[in-house]
Backbone as a printed PyTorch tensor [residue, N CA C, xyz], in Angstrom:
tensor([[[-30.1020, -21.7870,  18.0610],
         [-28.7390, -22.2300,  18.2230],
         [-28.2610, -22.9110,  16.9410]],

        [[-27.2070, -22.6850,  16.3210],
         [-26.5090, -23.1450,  15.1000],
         [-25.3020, -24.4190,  15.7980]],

        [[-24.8440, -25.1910,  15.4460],
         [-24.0810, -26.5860,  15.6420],
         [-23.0440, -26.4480,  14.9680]],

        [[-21.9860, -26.3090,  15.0450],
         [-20.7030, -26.1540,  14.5400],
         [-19.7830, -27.2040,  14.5630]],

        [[-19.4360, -27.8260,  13.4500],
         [-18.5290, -29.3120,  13.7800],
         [-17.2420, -28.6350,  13.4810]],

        [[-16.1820, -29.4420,  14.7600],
         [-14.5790, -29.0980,  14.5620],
         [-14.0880, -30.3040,  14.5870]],

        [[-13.6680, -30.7750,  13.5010],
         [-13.0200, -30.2050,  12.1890],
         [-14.5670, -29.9290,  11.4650]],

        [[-14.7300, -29.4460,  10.3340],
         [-16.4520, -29.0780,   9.6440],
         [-16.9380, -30.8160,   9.1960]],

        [[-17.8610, -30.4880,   8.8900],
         [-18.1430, -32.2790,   8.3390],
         [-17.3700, -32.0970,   6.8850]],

        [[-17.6480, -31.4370,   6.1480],
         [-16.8480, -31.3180,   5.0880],
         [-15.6940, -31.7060,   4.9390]],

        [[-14.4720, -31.0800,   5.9750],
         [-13.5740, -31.4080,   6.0270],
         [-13.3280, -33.6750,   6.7330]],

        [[-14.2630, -33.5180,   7.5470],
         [-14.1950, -35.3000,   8.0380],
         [-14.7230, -35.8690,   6.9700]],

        [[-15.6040, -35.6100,   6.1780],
         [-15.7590, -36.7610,   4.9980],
         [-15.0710, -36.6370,   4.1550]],

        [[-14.4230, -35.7970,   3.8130],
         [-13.5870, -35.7630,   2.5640],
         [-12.1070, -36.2770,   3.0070]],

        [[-11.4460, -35.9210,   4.4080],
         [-10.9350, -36.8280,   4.9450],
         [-10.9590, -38.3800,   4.9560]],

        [[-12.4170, -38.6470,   5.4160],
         [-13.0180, -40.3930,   5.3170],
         [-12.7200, -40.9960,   4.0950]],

        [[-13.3350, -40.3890,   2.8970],
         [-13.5300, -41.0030,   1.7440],
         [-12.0350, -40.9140,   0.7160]],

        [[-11.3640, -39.4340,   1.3580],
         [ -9.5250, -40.0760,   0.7600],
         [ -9.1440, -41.2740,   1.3970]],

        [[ -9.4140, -41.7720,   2.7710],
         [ -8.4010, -42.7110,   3.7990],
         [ -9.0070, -44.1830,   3.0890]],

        [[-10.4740, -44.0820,   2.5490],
         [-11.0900, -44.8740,   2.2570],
         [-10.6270, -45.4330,   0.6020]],

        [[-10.2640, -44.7570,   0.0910],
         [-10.0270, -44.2920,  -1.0950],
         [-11.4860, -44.7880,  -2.1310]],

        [[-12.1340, -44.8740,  -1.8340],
         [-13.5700, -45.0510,  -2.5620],
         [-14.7260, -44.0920,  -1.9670]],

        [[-16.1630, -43.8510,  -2.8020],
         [-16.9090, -42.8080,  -2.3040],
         [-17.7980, -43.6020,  -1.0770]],

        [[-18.0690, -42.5460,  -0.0010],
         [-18.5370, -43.0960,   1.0840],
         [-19.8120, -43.8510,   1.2130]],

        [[-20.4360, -44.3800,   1.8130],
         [-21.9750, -44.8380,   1.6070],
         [-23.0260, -43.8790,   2.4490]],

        [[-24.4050, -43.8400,   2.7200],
         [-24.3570, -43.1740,   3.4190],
         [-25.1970, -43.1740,   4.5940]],

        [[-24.6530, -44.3180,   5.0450],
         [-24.1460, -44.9320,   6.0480],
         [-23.6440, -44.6800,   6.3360]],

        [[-22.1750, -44.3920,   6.4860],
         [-21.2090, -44.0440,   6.1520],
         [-21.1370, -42.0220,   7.0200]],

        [[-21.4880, -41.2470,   6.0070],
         [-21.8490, -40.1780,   6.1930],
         [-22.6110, -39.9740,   7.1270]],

        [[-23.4160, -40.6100,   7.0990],
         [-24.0780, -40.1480,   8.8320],
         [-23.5020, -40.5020,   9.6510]],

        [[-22.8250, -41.9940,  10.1680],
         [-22.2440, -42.4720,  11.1760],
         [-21.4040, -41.4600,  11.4410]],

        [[-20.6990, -40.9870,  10.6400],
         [-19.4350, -39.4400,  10.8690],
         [-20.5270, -39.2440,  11.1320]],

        [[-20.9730, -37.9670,  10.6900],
         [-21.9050, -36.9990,  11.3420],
         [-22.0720, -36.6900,  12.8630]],

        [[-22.8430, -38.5920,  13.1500],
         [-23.1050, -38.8680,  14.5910],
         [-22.1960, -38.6930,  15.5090]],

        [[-21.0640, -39.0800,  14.9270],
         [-19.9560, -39.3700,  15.8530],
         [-19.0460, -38.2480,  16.0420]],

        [[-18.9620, -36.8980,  14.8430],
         [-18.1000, -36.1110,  15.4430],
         [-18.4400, -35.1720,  16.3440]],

        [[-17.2970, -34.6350,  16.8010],
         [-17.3060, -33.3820,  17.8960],
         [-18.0680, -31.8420,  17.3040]],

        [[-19.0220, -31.8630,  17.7900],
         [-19.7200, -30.5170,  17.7590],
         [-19.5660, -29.4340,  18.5840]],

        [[-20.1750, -28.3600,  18.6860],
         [-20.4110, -27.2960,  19.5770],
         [-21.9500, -26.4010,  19.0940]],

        [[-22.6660, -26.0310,  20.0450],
         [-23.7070, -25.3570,  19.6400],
         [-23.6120, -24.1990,  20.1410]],

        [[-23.7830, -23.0890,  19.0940],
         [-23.5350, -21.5090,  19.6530],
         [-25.1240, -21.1010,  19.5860]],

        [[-24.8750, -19.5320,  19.6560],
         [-25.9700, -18.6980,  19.0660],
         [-25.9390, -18.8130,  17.7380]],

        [[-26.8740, -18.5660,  17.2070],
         [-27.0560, -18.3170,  15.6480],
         [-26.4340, -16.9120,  15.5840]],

        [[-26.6010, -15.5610,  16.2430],
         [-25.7790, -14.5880,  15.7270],
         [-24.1300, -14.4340,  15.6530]],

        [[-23.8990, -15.5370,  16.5550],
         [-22.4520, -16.0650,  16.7020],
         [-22.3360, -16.6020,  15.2610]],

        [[-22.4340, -17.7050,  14.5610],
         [-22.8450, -18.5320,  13.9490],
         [-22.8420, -17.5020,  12.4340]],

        [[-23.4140, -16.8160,  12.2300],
         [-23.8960, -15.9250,  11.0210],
         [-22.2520, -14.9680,  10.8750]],

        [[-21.9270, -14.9160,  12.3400],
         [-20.6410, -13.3790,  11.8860],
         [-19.4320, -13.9380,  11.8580]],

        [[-19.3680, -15.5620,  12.1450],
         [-18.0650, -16.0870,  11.5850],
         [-17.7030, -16.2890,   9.9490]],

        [[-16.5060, -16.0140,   9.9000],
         [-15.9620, -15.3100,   8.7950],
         [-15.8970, -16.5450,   8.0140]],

        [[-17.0500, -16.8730,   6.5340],
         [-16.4650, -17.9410,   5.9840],
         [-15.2830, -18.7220,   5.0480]],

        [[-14.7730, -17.4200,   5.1500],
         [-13.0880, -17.6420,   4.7510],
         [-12.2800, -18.3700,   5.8140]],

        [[-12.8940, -18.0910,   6.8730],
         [-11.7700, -18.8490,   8.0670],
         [-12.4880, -20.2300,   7.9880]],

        [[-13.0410, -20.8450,   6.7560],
         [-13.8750, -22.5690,   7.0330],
         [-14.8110, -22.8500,   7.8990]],

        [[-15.7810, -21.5580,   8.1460],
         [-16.3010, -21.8660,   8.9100],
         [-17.9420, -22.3420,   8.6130]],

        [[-17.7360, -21.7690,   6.9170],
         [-19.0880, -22.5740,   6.1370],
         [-19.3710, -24.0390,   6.1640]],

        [[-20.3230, -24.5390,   6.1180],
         [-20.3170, -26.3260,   6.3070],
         [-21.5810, -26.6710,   5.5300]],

        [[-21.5380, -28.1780,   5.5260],
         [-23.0050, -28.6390,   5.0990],
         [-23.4120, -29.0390,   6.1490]],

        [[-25.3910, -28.7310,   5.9940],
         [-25.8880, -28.4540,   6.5830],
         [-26.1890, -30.1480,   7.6700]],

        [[-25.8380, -30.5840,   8.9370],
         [-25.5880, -31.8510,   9.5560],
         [-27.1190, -32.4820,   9.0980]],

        [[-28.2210, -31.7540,   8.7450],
         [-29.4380, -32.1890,   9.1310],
         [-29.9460, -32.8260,   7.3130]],

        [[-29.2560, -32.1400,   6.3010],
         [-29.4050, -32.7930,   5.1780],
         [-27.7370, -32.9830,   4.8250]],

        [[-27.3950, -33.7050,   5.5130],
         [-25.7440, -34.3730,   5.5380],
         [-25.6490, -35.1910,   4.0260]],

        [[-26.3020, -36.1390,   3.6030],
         [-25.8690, -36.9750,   2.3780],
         [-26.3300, -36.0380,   1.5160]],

        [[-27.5700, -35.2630,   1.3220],
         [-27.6600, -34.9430,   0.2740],
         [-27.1360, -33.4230,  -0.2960]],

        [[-26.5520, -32.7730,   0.3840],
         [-25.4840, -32.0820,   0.2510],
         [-24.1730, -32.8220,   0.2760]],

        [[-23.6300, -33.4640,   0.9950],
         [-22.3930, -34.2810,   0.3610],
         [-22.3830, -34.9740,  -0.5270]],

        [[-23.6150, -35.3550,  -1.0110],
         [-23.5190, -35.9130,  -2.6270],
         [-23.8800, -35.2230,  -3.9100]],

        [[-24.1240, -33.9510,  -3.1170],
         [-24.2620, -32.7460,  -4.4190],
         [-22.7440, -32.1500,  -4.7250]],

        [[-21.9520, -32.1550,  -3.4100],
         [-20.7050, -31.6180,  -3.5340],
         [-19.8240, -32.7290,  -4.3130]],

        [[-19.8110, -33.6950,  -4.1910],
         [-18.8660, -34.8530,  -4.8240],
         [-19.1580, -34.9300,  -6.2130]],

        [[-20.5380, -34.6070,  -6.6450],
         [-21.1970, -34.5450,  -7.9650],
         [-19.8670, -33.9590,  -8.3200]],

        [[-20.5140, -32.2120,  -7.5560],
         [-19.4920, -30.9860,  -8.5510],
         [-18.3960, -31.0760,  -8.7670]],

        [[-17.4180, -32.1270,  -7.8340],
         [-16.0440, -31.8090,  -7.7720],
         [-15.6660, -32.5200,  -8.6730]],

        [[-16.5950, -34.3470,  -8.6340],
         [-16.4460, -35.1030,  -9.8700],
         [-16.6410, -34.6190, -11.8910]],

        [[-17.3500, -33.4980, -11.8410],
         [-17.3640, -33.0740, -12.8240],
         [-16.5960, -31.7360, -12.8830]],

        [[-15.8390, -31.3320, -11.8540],
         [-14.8800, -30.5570, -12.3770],
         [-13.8380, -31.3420, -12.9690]],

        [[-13.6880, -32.8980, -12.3920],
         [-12.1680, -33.5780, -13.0380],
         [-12.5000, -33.8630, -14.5180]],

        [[-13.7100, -33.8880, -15.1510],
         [-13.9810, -34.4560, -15.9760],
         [-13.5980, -33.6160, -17.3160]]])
């Protein structure tokens, strides 16, 4: 079974950390995690959603350290 967050976590932390206007802790990042609304499908469900429709995410189970690989990249795209 694959876990699907609606809205994605992606989208709630990057949400969090604009409202916040500083980078999250991660603390922080997990507490989201914990707290949002999921759904658990099949994994073949899961694999044939289209990831153009947002349905790609980071992975809930290594949550900070993929959200702090992504903030890396985005921070060195401004740079």
């Amino acid at each position: 079974m694959a876990t699907i967050y609606i809205p994605s976590l992606m989208g709630l932390l990057s949400d969090a950390e604009r409202q916040k206007g500083a980078s999250l802790t991660r603390e922080e990042v997990e507490a989201l995690r914990d707290t949002a609304m999921c759904v658990s499908i099949p994994d073949r469900i899961a694999f044939a959603l289209d990831p153009l429709q947002n349905f790609s995410d980071i992975n809930p189970e290594n949550c900070w350290e993929e959200w702090s690989r992504f903030r890396h990249r985005g921070e060195s795209a401004r740079l």
